[in-house]
Short mmCIF file of C-alpha atoms in Angstrom, two decimals:
data_model
loop_
_atom_site.label_atom_id
_atom_site.label_comp_id
_atom_site.label_asym_id
_atom_site.label_seq_id
_atom_site.Cartn_x
_atom_site.Cartn_y
_atom_site.Cartn_z
CA ALA A 1 115.82 98.24 93.61
CA ALA A 2 118.73 96.62 94.72
CA TRP A 3 117.24 93.23 95.05
CA LEU A 4 115.20 93.84 91.80
CA GLY A 5 118.58 94.59 90.08
CA ILE A 6 120.42 91.67 91.07
CA ASN A 7 117.57 89.49 89.80
CA ILE A 8 118.04 91.44 86.62
CA PHE A 9 121.54 91.12 86.30
CA LEU A 10 121.60 87.30 87.49
CA PHE A 11 119.02 85.94 85.30
CA THR A 12 120.24 87.86 82.07
CA TYR A 13 124.30 86.64 82.86
CA TYR A 14 123.26 83.29 83.21
CA PHE A 15 120.96 83.23 80.65
CA LEU A 16 123.28 84.40 77.67
CA PHE A 17 126.23 82.94 80.12
CA PHE A 18 124.15 78.80 79.21
CA ASP A 19 122.92 80.20 75.72
CA ARG A 20 126.85 81.22 74.62
CA ASP A 21 128.23 79.04 76.34
CA GLY A 22 130.81 76.32 74.10
CA ARG A 23 130.24 73.82 77.46
CA TYR A 24 127.26 72.98 76.65
CA PHE A 25 126.92 73.11 72.59
CA TYR A 26 125.68 70.01 72.42
CA THR A 27 123.07 70.10 75.22
CA ARG A 28 121.48 73.57 73.60
CA ALA A 29 121.52 70.70 70.47
CA ILE A 30 118.87 68.73 72.12
CA LEU A 31 117.47 71.13 74.44
CA GLY A 32 117.11 74.37 72.77
CA SER A 33 117.29 78.02 74.46
CA ALA A 34 114.89 75.87 77.49
CA LEU A 35 118.10 74.50 78.88
CA ALA A 36 118.78 78.91 79.30
CA TRP A 37 115.83 79.95 81.08
CA ALA A 38 116.05 76.22 83.33
CA ARG A 39 119.08 77.49 84.31
CA ALA A 40 118.94 81.02 84.43
CA SER A 41 115.57 81.11 86.66
CA ALA A 42 117.20 78.34 88.78
CA LYS A 43 120.23 80.65 89.79
CA CYS A 44 117.54 83.23 90.61
CA LEU A 45 116.05 80.89 92.90
CA ASN A 46 119.19 79.62 94.20
CA PHE A 47 119.55 83.95 95.42
CA ASN A 48 115.92 84.44 96.94
CA SER A 49 116.57 81.20 98.69
CA MET A 50 118.94 83.27 99.81
CA LEU A 51 117.15 85.94 100.90
CA ILE A 52 113.54 84.73 101.72
CA LEU A 53 114.45 83.64 105.47
CA LEU A 54 116.54 86.71 106.42
CA PRO A 55 113.11 89.63 107.28
CA VAL A 56 111.80 86.95 109.17
CA CYS A 57 114.63 86.51 111.80
CA ARG A 58 113.45 89.13 113.85
CA ASN A 59 116.60 88.79 116.52
CA LEU A 60 118.19 89.84 113.29
CA LEU A 61 116.52 92.99 112.79
CA SER A 62 116.04 93.88 115.82
CA PHE A 63 120.03 93.87 116.40
CA LEU A 64 120.94 95.97 113.23
CA ARG A 65 117.65 98.83 114.28
CA GLY A 66 119.90 99.15 116.85
CA THR A 67 123.00 99.31 115.39
CA CYS A 68 121.96 101.94 113.03
CA ALA A 69 120.76 104.70 115.57
CA CYS A 70 122.98 106.93 114.71
CA CYS A 71 122.51 105.71 110.61
CA ARG A 72 120.61 108.01 108.10
CA ARG A 73 116.10 107.47 108.94
CA THR A 74 115.38 105.98 105.55
CA LEU A 75 119.04 103.49 106.32
CA ARG A 76 116.61 102.60 109.21
CA LYS A 77 112.94 103.17 107.67
CA GLN A 78 113.63 99.75 105.11
CA LEU A 79 114.13 97.28 108.11
CA ASP A 80 110.36 98.79 108.90
CA HIS A 81 109.74 96.84 105.58
CA ASN A 82 111.07 92.89 105.92
CA LEU A 83 107.63 91.73 105.30
CA THR A 84 106.37 94.07 102.96
CA PHE A 85 110.39 92.17 101.43
CA HIS A 86 109.71 88.99 102.81
CA LYS A 87 106.67 88.52 100.25
CA LEU A 88 108.26 90.32 97.31
CA VAL A 89 111.28 87.24 97.59
CA ALA A 90 108.25 84.80 98.05
CA TYR A 91 106.18 86.21 95.13
CA ALA A 92 110.09 86.03 92.90
CA LEU A 93 109.77 82.16 93.57
CA ALA A 94 106.87 81.17 92.87
CA LEU A 95 106.92 83.36 89.82
CA LEU A 96 110.53 81.52 89.18
CA THR A 97 109.23 78.39 90.36
CA ALA A 98 107.07 77.95 87.77
CA VAL A 99 109.83 79.52 84.44
CA HIS A 100 112.21 76.76 85.61
CA THR A 101 109.35 73.81 86.02
CA ILE A 102 107.88 74.69 82.38
CA ALA A 103 111.96 75.25 80.86
CA HIS A 104 112.32 71.81 82.37
CA LEU A 105 109.46 70.70 81.32
CA PHE A 106 110.03 71.23 77.76
CA ASN A 107 113.49 69.98 78.45
CA LEU A 108 111.95 66.42 79.46
CA GLU A 109 110.16 66.32 76.18
CA ARG A 110 113.19 67.12 74.34
CA TYR A 111 115.25 63.77 75.55
CA ASN A 112 112.61 61.63 75.58
CA GLN A 113 112.04 62.96 71.30
CA SER A 114 115.58 62.33 70.97
CA GLN A 115 116.18 59.53 72.29
CA GLN A 116 113.16 58.15 70.18
CA ALA A 117 114.30 59.76 66.67
CA THR A 118 116.22 57.50 64.26
CA ASP A 119 116.75 59.67 61.45
CA GLY A 120 120.92 60.16 62.35
CA SER A 121 120.77 63.49 63.22
CA LEU A 122 123.18 64.99 65.91
CA PRO A 123 120.26 65.03 68.96
CA ALA A 124 119.74 61.71 67.76
CA VAL A 125 123.58 61.12 68.21
CA LEU A 126 124.18 62.81 71.35
CA SER A 127 120.85 60.87 72.92
CA LYS A 128 122.47 56.99 72.44
CA MET A 129 126.51 58.03 73.52
CA HIS A 130 124.83 56.55 76.96
CA LEU A 131 125.94 53.16 74.76
CA GLN A 132 129.34 53.99 74.52
CA GLY A 133 130.82 54.24 78.08
CA SER A 134 129.83 55.38 81.43
CA ASN A 135 130.96 59.26 81.81
CA LYS A 136 130.07 60.04 77.65
CA TRP A 137 126.20 59.90 77.94
CA LEU A 138 124.37 63.30 77.71
CA ASN A 139 120.57 62.54 77.74
CA PRO A 140 119.46 61.08 80.95
CA ILE A 141 116.39 59.12 79.57
CA HIS A 142 118.27 56.08 78.19
CA SER A 143 115.23 54.12 77.10
CA ASN A 144 112.36 54.91 74.41
CA GLN A 145 109.88 53.71 77.25
CA THR A 146 110.68 56.09 79.44
CA THR A 147 107.55 58.83 79.68
CA VAL A 148 108.14 62.40 81.27
CA GLU A 149 105.75 61.65 84.03
CA TYR A 150 108.14 58.31 84.94
CA VAL A 151 111.10 60.69 85.28
CA ALA A 152 109.28 63.07 86.99
CA PHE A 153 108.30 61.09 89.50
CA THR A 154 110.74 58.31 89.86
CA THR A 155 114.58 60.88 89.84
CA ILE A 156 115.87 62.78 92.31
CA PRO A 157 115.47 66.35 90.91
CA GLY A 158 111.72 65.91 89.63
CA LEU A 159 110.54 64.33 92.86
CA THR A 160 112.24 66.72 94.94
CA GLY A 161 110.87 69.86 92.01
CA VAL A 162 107.32 67.79 92.63
CA ILE A 163 107.60 67.87 96.38
CA ILE A 164 108.97 71.86 96.45
CA THR A 165 107.01 73.49 94.14
CA LEU A 166 103.47 71.51 96.50
CA ALA A 167 104.93 73.46 99.55
CA LEU A 168 105.60 76.53 97.86
CA ILE A 169 102.04 76.37 96.09
CA LEU A 170 100.90 75.57 99.92
CA MET A 171 103.10 78.53 101.67
CA VAL A 172 102.13 81.10 98.96
CA THR A 173 98.05 80.19 98.83
CA SER A 174 97.64 80.44 102.80
CA SER A 175 98.98 83.46 103.08
CA THR A 176 96.71 85.13 101.62
CA GLU A 177 95.68 88.05 104.06
CA PHE A 178 91.99 86.77 104.31
CA ILE A 179 93.40 83.92 106.26
CA ARG A 180 95.71 84.93 107.91
CA ARG A 181 93.22 86.59 109.30
CA ASN A 182 90.94 84.15 110.14
CA TYR A 183 93.24 81.75 109.67
CA PHE A 184 95.43 82.01 111.41
CA GLU A 185 96.62 78.63 112.38
CA LEU A 186 96.02 77.16 108.69
CA PHE A 187 98.64 79.74 107.51
CA TRP A 188 101.43 79.30 110.16
CA TYR A 189 101.28 75.91 110.11
CA THR A 190 101.39 75.59 106.23
CA HIS A 191 103.68 78.21 106.27
CA HIS A 192 106.53 75.81 107.88
CA LEU A 193 106.62 73.39 104.77
CA PHE A 194 109.20 75.76 104.58
CA LEU A 195 111.32 72.40 105.98
CA VAL A 196 110.12 70.72 103.47
CA TYR A 197 111.10 73.14 100.94
CA PHE A 198 114.88 73.89 101.86
CA ALA A 199 115.65 70.40 102.26
CA GLY A 200 113.98 69.33 98.72
CA LEU A 201 115.92 72.48 97.15
CA VAL A 202 119.71 71.51 99.28
CA ILE A 203 119.56 67.95 96.93
CA HIS A 204 117.57 69.06 94.21
CA GLY A 205 120.43 68.72 92.02
CA ILE A 206 122.92 66.53 93.29
CA ALA A 207 122.11 63.49 90.46
CA GLY A 208 123.15 66.15 88.05
CA LEU A 209 120.61 64.94 85.70
CA VAL A 210 121.72 68.31 83.44
CA ARG A 211 125.45 68.02 81.76
CA GLY A 212 127.87 69.92 79.61
CA GLN A 213 131.21 68.87 77.66
CA THR A 214 134.30 68.85 80.37
CA GLU A 215 136.50 70.88 79.39
CA GLN A 216 139.63 68.11 78.95
CA SER A 217 137.35 66.72 76.21
CA MET A 218 136.28 70.37 74.25
CA ALA A 219 140.04 70.94 74.34
CA GLU A 220 139.99 67.50 72.23
CA VAL A 221 137.21 67.46 69.98
CA PRO A 222 135.98 71.62 70.23
CA PRO A 223 132.58 70.89 69.39
CA HIS A 224 132.30 74.11 67.16
CA HIS A 225 134.37 71.96 65.04
CA CYS A 226 133.24 68.33 65.40
CA ALA A 227 129.61 68.78 65.55
CA GLU A 228 129.17 68.12 62.24
CA TYR A 229 130.79 65.53 61.48
CA LEU A 230 129.28 63.60 65.08
CA PRO A 231 126.52 62.03 63.51
CA GLN A 232 128.72 61.95 60.13
CA ARG A 233 131.41 59.63 61.40
CA ASP A 234 131.80 55.68 60.63
CA GLN A 235 134.46 52.49 62.27
CA ASN A 236 137.55 54.27 60.03
CA CYS A 237 137.60 57.66 60.64
CA THR A 238 140.99 58.92 60.48
CA HIS A 239 141.00 62.97 61.17
CA ASP A 240 141.20 64.84 64.34
CA CYS A 241 137.05 65.14 65.71
CA CYS A 242 136.77 61.46 65.86
CA LYS A 243 137.06 61.23 69.31
CA ASP A 244 133.90 61.20 71.16
CA PRO A 245 133.25 63.73 73.17
CA GLU A 246 133.31 63.43 77.12
CA PHE A 247 130.62 64.89 79.41
CA GLY A 248 129.85 66.29 82.80
CA SER A 249 127.18 66.98 85.97
CA ILE A 250 126.88 70.43 86.79
CA PRO A 251 128.10 70.06 90.60
CA ALA A 252 124.75 70.98 92.81
CA GLU A 253 124.99 75.17 94.52
CA SER A 254 121.47 75.37 96.09
CA TRP A 255 123.48 74.36 99.72
CA LYS A 256 126.39 77.19 98.92
CA TRP A 257 123.60 79.51 98.39
CA VAL A 258 121.12 77.99 101.82
CA LEU A 259 123.78 77.44 103.80
CA ALA A 260 124.51 80.68 105.97
CA PRO A 261 121.05 81.84 105.90
CA ILE A 262 120.02 78.82 107.30
CA ILE A 263 122.39 78.38 109.87
CA LEU A 264 121.45 82.25 111.37
CA TYR A 265 118.17 80.85 111.10
CA VAL A 266 118.63 77.85 112.98
CA PHE A 267 120.27 79.95 115.90
CA GLU A 268 117.43 82.74 115.37
CA ARG A 269 114.94 79.78 116.71
CA ILE A 270 117.15 78.38 119.31
CA LEU A 271 117.29 82.11 121.18
CA ARG A 272 113.88 81.87 120.63
CA VAL A 273 112.88 78.82 122.59
CA TRP A 274 115.78 79.85 125.64
CA ARG A 275 114.12 83.51 125.58
CA ALA A 276 110.43 80.89 125.69
CA GLN A 277 111.41 79.18 128.84
CA GLN A 278 112.55 81.41 130.62
CA LYS A 279 109.84 82.53 133.36
CA VAL A 280 107.43 84.89 133.07
CA VAL A 281 104.75 86.11 135.96
CA VAL A 282 101.40 87.58 135.33
CA THR A 283 101.12 89.71 137.79
CA LYS A 284 98.61 91.25 137.09
CA VAL A 285 95.06 90.27 135.15
CA VAL A 286 92.37 93.15 134.28
CA MET A 287 89.12 93.37 131.56
CA HIS A 288 87.77 95.72 129.82
CA PRO A 289 85.02 96.64 127.71
CA ALA A 290 84.58 95.99 124.71
CA ARG A 291 86.29 91.92 124.87
CA VAL A 292 90.44 93.55 125.79
CA LEU A 293 92.17 91.76 128.19
CA GLU A 294 95.07 93.25 129.89
CA LEU A 295 98.42 91.37 131.31
CA GLN A 296 101.18 92.74 133.46
CA MET A 297 103.75 90.72 133.52
CA GLN A 298 107.31 89.74 134.83
CA LYS A 299 109.94 88.25 133.27
CA LYS A 300 113.56 88.73 134.49
CA GLY A 301 116.23 90.62 132.41
CA PHE A 302 113.12 91.61 130.31
CA CYS A 303 114.22 95.01 128.56
CA MET A 304 112.09 97.43 126.09
CA GLU A 305 112.35 99.88 124.55
CA VAL A 306 109.07 102.54 123.36
CA GLY A 307 106.53 101.13 120.68
CA GLN A 308 108.48 97.33 120.41
CA TYR A 309 106.23 93.94 120.56
CA ILE A 310 106.25 90.78 121.61
CA PHE A 311 105.09 87.16 120.83
CA VAL A 312 103.27 84.88 123.41
CA ASN A 313 102.22 81.78 123.44
CA CYS A 314 99.52 80.12 126.12
CA PRO A 315 100.70 75.76 126.06
CA ALA A 316 97.86 75.40 127.79
CA ILE A 317 95.78 76.43 123.98
CA SER A 318 98.57 75.62 121.63
CA PRO A 319 101.75 74.71 122.31
CA LEU A 320 103.44 75.91 118.59
CA GLU A 321 101.20 78.74 118.42
CA TRP A 322 102.78 81.91 118.83
CA HIS A 323 101.28 85.92 118.27
CA PRO A 324 102.55 88.72 118.24
CA PHE A 325 101.96 91.77 120.40
CA THR A 326 102.21 95.67 121.10
CA LEU A 327 103.35 96.59 124.40
CA THR A 328 101.26 99.14 126.12
CA SER A 329 103.41 99.44 128.78
CA ALA A 330 106.64 102.45 129.32
CA PRO A 331 110.62 101.69 129.55
CA GLU A 332 110.08 103.20 132.96
CA GLU A 333 107.89 101.19 134.51
CA ASP A 334 108.83 97.74 136.22
CA PHE A 335 106.70 95.51 134.37
CA PHE A 336 105.67 94.86 130.89
CA SER A 337 102.22 94.62 130.10
CA ILE A 338 99.69 93.96 126.69
CA HIS A 339 96.36 94.89 125.88
CA ILE A 340 94.71 91.27 123.69
CA ARG A 341 91.24 91.92 122.24
CA ALA A 342 88.94 88.96 121.25
CA ALA A 343 89.95 88.66 117.23
CA GLY A 344 89.81 85.46 116.20
CA ASP A 345 89.77 81.59 117.57
CA TRP A 346 93.30 82.30 119.60
CA THR A 347 92.42 84.94 121.17
CA GLU A 348 88.90 84.58 122.42
CA ARG A 349 90.04 80.94 123.99
CA LEU A 350 92.74 82.61 126.17
CA ILE A 351 90.34 85.86 127.24
CA ASP A 352 87.40 82.63 127.68
CA THR A 353 91.01 81.10 129.82
CA PHE A 354 92.27 84.18 131.81
CA GLN A 355 88.41 84.65 132.25
CA LEU A 356 88.51 81.22 134.21
CA GLU A 357 92.54 80.68 135.97
CA ILE A 358 95.97 81.70 134.91
CA PRO A 359 97.77 79.75 132.31
CA ARG A 360 100.96 79.68 131.51
CA ILE A 361 102.79 82.17 129.70
CA GLU A 362 105.66 82.07 127.20
CA VAL A 363 106.81 85.62 126.64
CA ASP A 364 110.12 85.98 122.91
CA GLY A 365 111.33 89.48 122.63
CA PRO A 366 111.31 92.33 122.43
CA PHE A 367 111.72 93.14 119.13
CA GLY A 368 111.73 96.69 117.70
CA THR A 369 109.27 98.77 115.19
CA ALA A 370 108.50 102.40 113.88
CA SER A 371 107.81 102.79 116.41
CA GLU A 372 110.63 102.98 118.44
CA ASP A 373 112.17 106.56 116.21
CA VAL A 374 109.44 108.63 117.84
CA PHE A 375 110.95 110.62 120.29
CA GLN A 376 113.40 111.03 117.33
CA TYR A 377 111.76 113.67 115.81
CA GLU A 378 110.92 116.99 117.05
CA VAL A 379 107.01 116.84 115.84
CA ALA A 380 105.05 113.46 115.78
CA MET A 381 101.71 112.93 114.45
CA LEU A 382 99.96 109.29 116.51
CA VAL A 383 97.36 107.66 115.05
CA GLY A 384 96.21 104.75 115.84
CA ALA A 385 92.90 102.37 114.46
CA GLY A 386 91.37 100.51 117.44
CA ILE A 387 93.29 97.88 119.08
CA GLY A 388 95.54 99.47 116.47
CA VAL A 389 96.30 102.57 120.33
CA THR A 390 99.05 100.29 121.70
CA PRO A 391 101.83 101.40 120.89
CA PHE A 392 101.25 104.62 121.64
CA ALA A 393 99.70 103.65 125.13
CA SER A 394 103.69 102.91 125.23
CA ILE A 395 105.34 105.99 123.74
CA LEU A 396 102.07 108.63 125.66
CA LYS A 397 102.99 106.27 129.39
CA SER A 398 106.77 107.09 128.40
CA ILE A 399 106.33 111.55 127.76
CA TRP A 400 104.56 111.16 131.19
CA TYR A 401 107.32 109.79 133.16
CA LYS A 402 109.42 111.58 131.48
CA PHE A 403 107.78 114.63 132.54
CA GLN A 404 107.95 113.42 135.88
CA GLN A 405 111.09 113.22 135.69
CA ALA A 406 112.03 116.84 134.53
CA ASP A 407 114.25 115.07 131.15
CA GLN A 408 115.66 117.75 129.18
CA THR A 409 116.86 115.45 126.84
CA LEU A 410 114.20 114.98 125.22
CA LYS A 411 114.31 115.85 121.25
CA THR A 412 109.71 115.91 120.61
CA LYS A 413 108.17 119.43 121.13
CA LYS A 414 105.22 118.41 119.90
CA ILE A 415 102.91 114.93 119.50
CA TYR A 416 99.73 115.18 118.04
CA PHE A 417 97.61 112.07 118.57
CA TYR A 418 94.80 110.24 116.45
CA TRP A 419 92.35 107.61 117.60
CA LEU A 420 89.46 105.97 115.84
CA CYS A 421 87.07 103.43 117.32
CA ARG A 422 83.76 102.36 116.01
CA ASP A 423 82.55 101.89 119.21
CA THR A 424 81.98 103.69 123.16
CA GLY A 425 83.39 100.34 124.61
CA ALA A 426 86.63 101.14 123.42
CA PHE A 427 88.23 104.09 124.97
CA ALA A 428 87.24 103.01 128.45
CA TRP A 429 90.72 101.43 129.00
CA PHE A 430 93.14 104.38 127.11
CA ASN A 431 90.90 107.07 128.87
CA ASP A 432 92.59 106.94 133.13
CA LEU A 433 95.69 107.78 130.50
CA LEU A 434 94.81 110.14 128.81
CA ALA A 435 93.09 112.48 131.41
CA SER A 436 96.53 111.49 134.32
CA LEU A 437 98.84 113.06 130.26
CA GLU A 438 96.02 116.37 130.79
CA GLN A 439 96.39 117.00 134.20
CA LYS A 440 100.57 116.37 134.39
CA MET A 441 101.14 118.77 131.25
CA ALA A 442 98.45 121.20 132.08
CA GLU A 443 100.93 121.08 136.37
CA SER A 444 104.59 121.51 134.33
CA GLY A 445 102.79 123.97 131.81
CA LYS A 446 103.25 122.13 128.96
CA ALA A 447 99.38 121.61 128.04
CA ASP A 448 100.02 122.09 124.83
CA PHE A 449 102.55 118.99 124.48
CA LEU A 450 100.41 117.12 123.45
CA THR A 451 96.99 117.71 121.48
CA TYR A 452 94.70 114.29 120.37
CA ARG A 453 91.17 114.05 118.97
CA LEU A 454 89.29 110.89 119.78
CA PHE A 455 87.14 110.24 116.21
CA LEU A 456 84.18 108.24 117.24
CA THR A 457 83.19 105.74 113.98
CA GLY A 458 80.09 103.28 114.60
CA TRP A 459 76.82 105.74 116.55
CA ASN A 460 73.77 105.55 117.00
CA THR A 461 70.68 108.12 117.46
CA SER A 462 71.21 107.88 121.33
CA ILE A 463 74.72 108.40 122.08
CA ALA A 464 74.03 111.63 119.15
CA ASN A 465 71.16 112.52 120.96
CA ASN A 466 73.22 112.67 124.60
CA VAL A 467 76.11 114.38 123.26
CA ALA A 468 73.66 116.93 121.97
CA LEU A 469 72.01 117.23 124.55
CA HIS A 470 75.54 117.77 126.87
CA PHE A 471 76.63 119.93 124.59
CA ASP A 472 78.07 122.91 126.91
CA THR A 473 79.59 121.23 129.36
CA ALA A 474 83.47 121.17 129.70
CA THR A 475 84.33 117.26 129.86
CA ASP A 476 83.29 115.19 126.92
CA THR A 477 79.60 113.00 127.47
CA VAL A 478 81.88 109.52 125.99
CA THR A 479 85.67 109.87 127.51
CA GLY A 480 85.10 112.18 130.25
CA LEU A 481 88.35 114.11 128.52
CA ARG A 482 88.25 118.17 128.22
CA HIS A 483 88.51 117.23 124.24
CA LYS A 484 84.70 116.41 122.85
CA THR A 485 85.23 112.97 120.56
CA ILE A 486 84.61 113.91 117.04
CA PHE A 487 81.96 111.83 115.13
CA GLY A 488 82.90 110.72 112.15
CA ARG A 489 86.16 110.13 110.25
CA PRO A 490 89.26 112.83 110.31
CA MET A 491 90.10 114.91 107.09
CA TRP A 492 93.37 113.89 106.55
CA ASN A 493 94.67 116.52 104.61
CA MET A 494 92.92 119.61 106.93
CA GLU A 495 94.86 118.09 109.50
CA PHE A 496 98.01 117.42 107.52
CA ALA A 497 98.15 121.11 106.50
CA ALA A 498 97.37 122.61 110.42
CA VAL A 499 100.83 120.32 111.16
CA ALA A 500 102.50 122.67 108.19
CA ALA A 501 101.09 125.92 108.64
CA ALA A 502 102.03 125.40 113.21
CA HIS A 503 105.60 123.97 112.10
CA PRO A 504 106.57 124.76 108.71
CA ARG A 505 110.64 123.87 109.41
CA SER A 506 109.89 121.02 111.66
CA VAL A 507 110.53 117.31 110.56
CA VAL A 508 107.30 115.75 111.32
CA GLY A 509 106.72 111.62 111.82
CA VAL A 510 104.10 110.30 111.20
CA PHE A 511 104.00 106.45 113.06
CA LEU A 512 100.50 104.61 112.28
CA CYS A 513 99.32 101.27 113.28
CA GLY A 514 96.01 100.01 112.07
CA PRO A 515 94.84 99.32 108.53
CA GLU A 516 95.99 99.52 104.91
CA ALA A 517 93.88 101.08 103.50
CA LEU A 518 94.19 103.75 106.09
CA ALA A 519 98.03 103.67 105.81
CA LYS A 520 97.86 104.71 101.50
CA SER A 521 95.61 107.67 102.54
CA LEU A 522 98.13 108.40 104.92
CA ARG A 523 101.13 107.68 102.69
CA LYS A 524 99.47 110.23 100.43
CA SER A 525 98.51 112.95 102.49
CA CYS A 526 102.77 112.31 103.98
CA HIS A 527 103.68 113.13 100.56
CA GLN A 528 101.55 115.75 98.81
CA HIS A 529 102.03 117.83 102.15
CA SER A 530 106.16 117.48 102.49
CA SER A 531 108.02 120.63 100.86
CA LEU A 532 110.33 119.52 98.05
CA ASP A 533 112.24 122.46 99.54
CA PRO A 534 114.66 121.09 102.75
CA ARG A 535 114.22 123.64 104.24
CA LYS A 536 110.63 123.24 105.19
CA VAL A 537 108.58 120.63 106.40
CA LYS A 538 108.43 116.45 105.97
CA PHE A 539 106.19 114.44 106.90
CA TYR A 540 108.20 111.03 106.53
CA PHE A 541 105.39 108.20 106.82
CA ASN A 542 106.44 105.03 109.58
CA LYS A 543 103.59 101.95 109.49
CA GLU A 544 104.10 99.15 111.84
CA ASN A 545 104.31 95.57 110.23
CA PHE A 546 103.86 92.01 112.03
#
């Protein structure tokens, strides 16, 4: 809301400024309202270009998350929407670029028409003023043979404008969900056109083709008083408006808006490169069912919290590509681990490589996510879909260690864990952890601390018959755990109603690592089952975003 309000204010303020200010009286005589549209959109473009890099400064966000640890929950949650805000700003840039470009196309056409006009009108007279001296030109087109296309591709503003627009189109179109999921490399490489975008933006306005009357000239020949005499003057003119108005360029300002974010982002990248050069030792490689690769690693000075993620690079596959993976280890362990599911060219090649040898791995991170806040809630609902269970592996492992160490500072009193999987193989690598948690909590007299529900969303007749045959056994036939696997999808309204009834005065944190469709369903349930009475149950939705 604040971002939208600032955009509306900037656009309205500068639109009215360029539409009414006396310095641009003569400019408006040639260009009309297109001047205000072009300049107002330019100011908003500068503002949004200043913001676009900040949400992807991962180290900055982790720092802010750490410093906001004592802030209100709603304030910290805003940091979890960094990628959503990044996309929102990008869409605004695309819209404002379209407005700015269309407005300037109208401007160029009107400049051209005024230059070719011979009717003695004010725009025609103003367009010929370049003949009177170097500081007196207002129309950048000085020849009747010049075309709009020629100006667009030969001047600095025109050429950089074309380059900026093309770079933006490529970045936006390659950022669609389909391309990111299926052709990540294309998305990753085209997104680095932001370097071209910012270089073009900084030099876009240095030529100063759009001009206005200077302050000194306005004092000598006020435009509102003298404009009517300008087309009618002769050589014997003796009144106060005989002197020609003088014009100056609008100074380039884009660099002032984007300098600080660019410097911040440069430091961000330098920090990433420095951390990536630190040696990573792969201590253990485990190949789980369903093509899931587990890597256990060690790195000097590595310090993590639950639910955090790292970026991983394998130079043997691609020296430039970095991919995010949630940490599945607990802070209490002497190593950090990730689980990688085959889901694209890069992960397929990585798994194949590790089956042959152990290549060199580079790691950047860790970085903070919403799951860091799980222990800030009295009650937590953890929802994982498929490999989306990884951040909760870290959380549940950490809980296991806290129980072992009899940690009295643990604020969380109850955890509900939901895992949705398409096939039985996906459950295999997580079973040992859940089994050990069951045993430890039973021994500690806190068997009711963790309630977990496993949902199998895809099965065949063979699995169904096997389950029916062993229905009365103490353990589940699919997982071997005490809790039986549920076939189908959760009835979220019933689940939330049960949690609300069991904890009528608690603050419940709902954490998801899964697809957007599931996120919408959970977000809706959080709103529906939260009480308006602040003394009663309240659900807060949190989603992992990479």
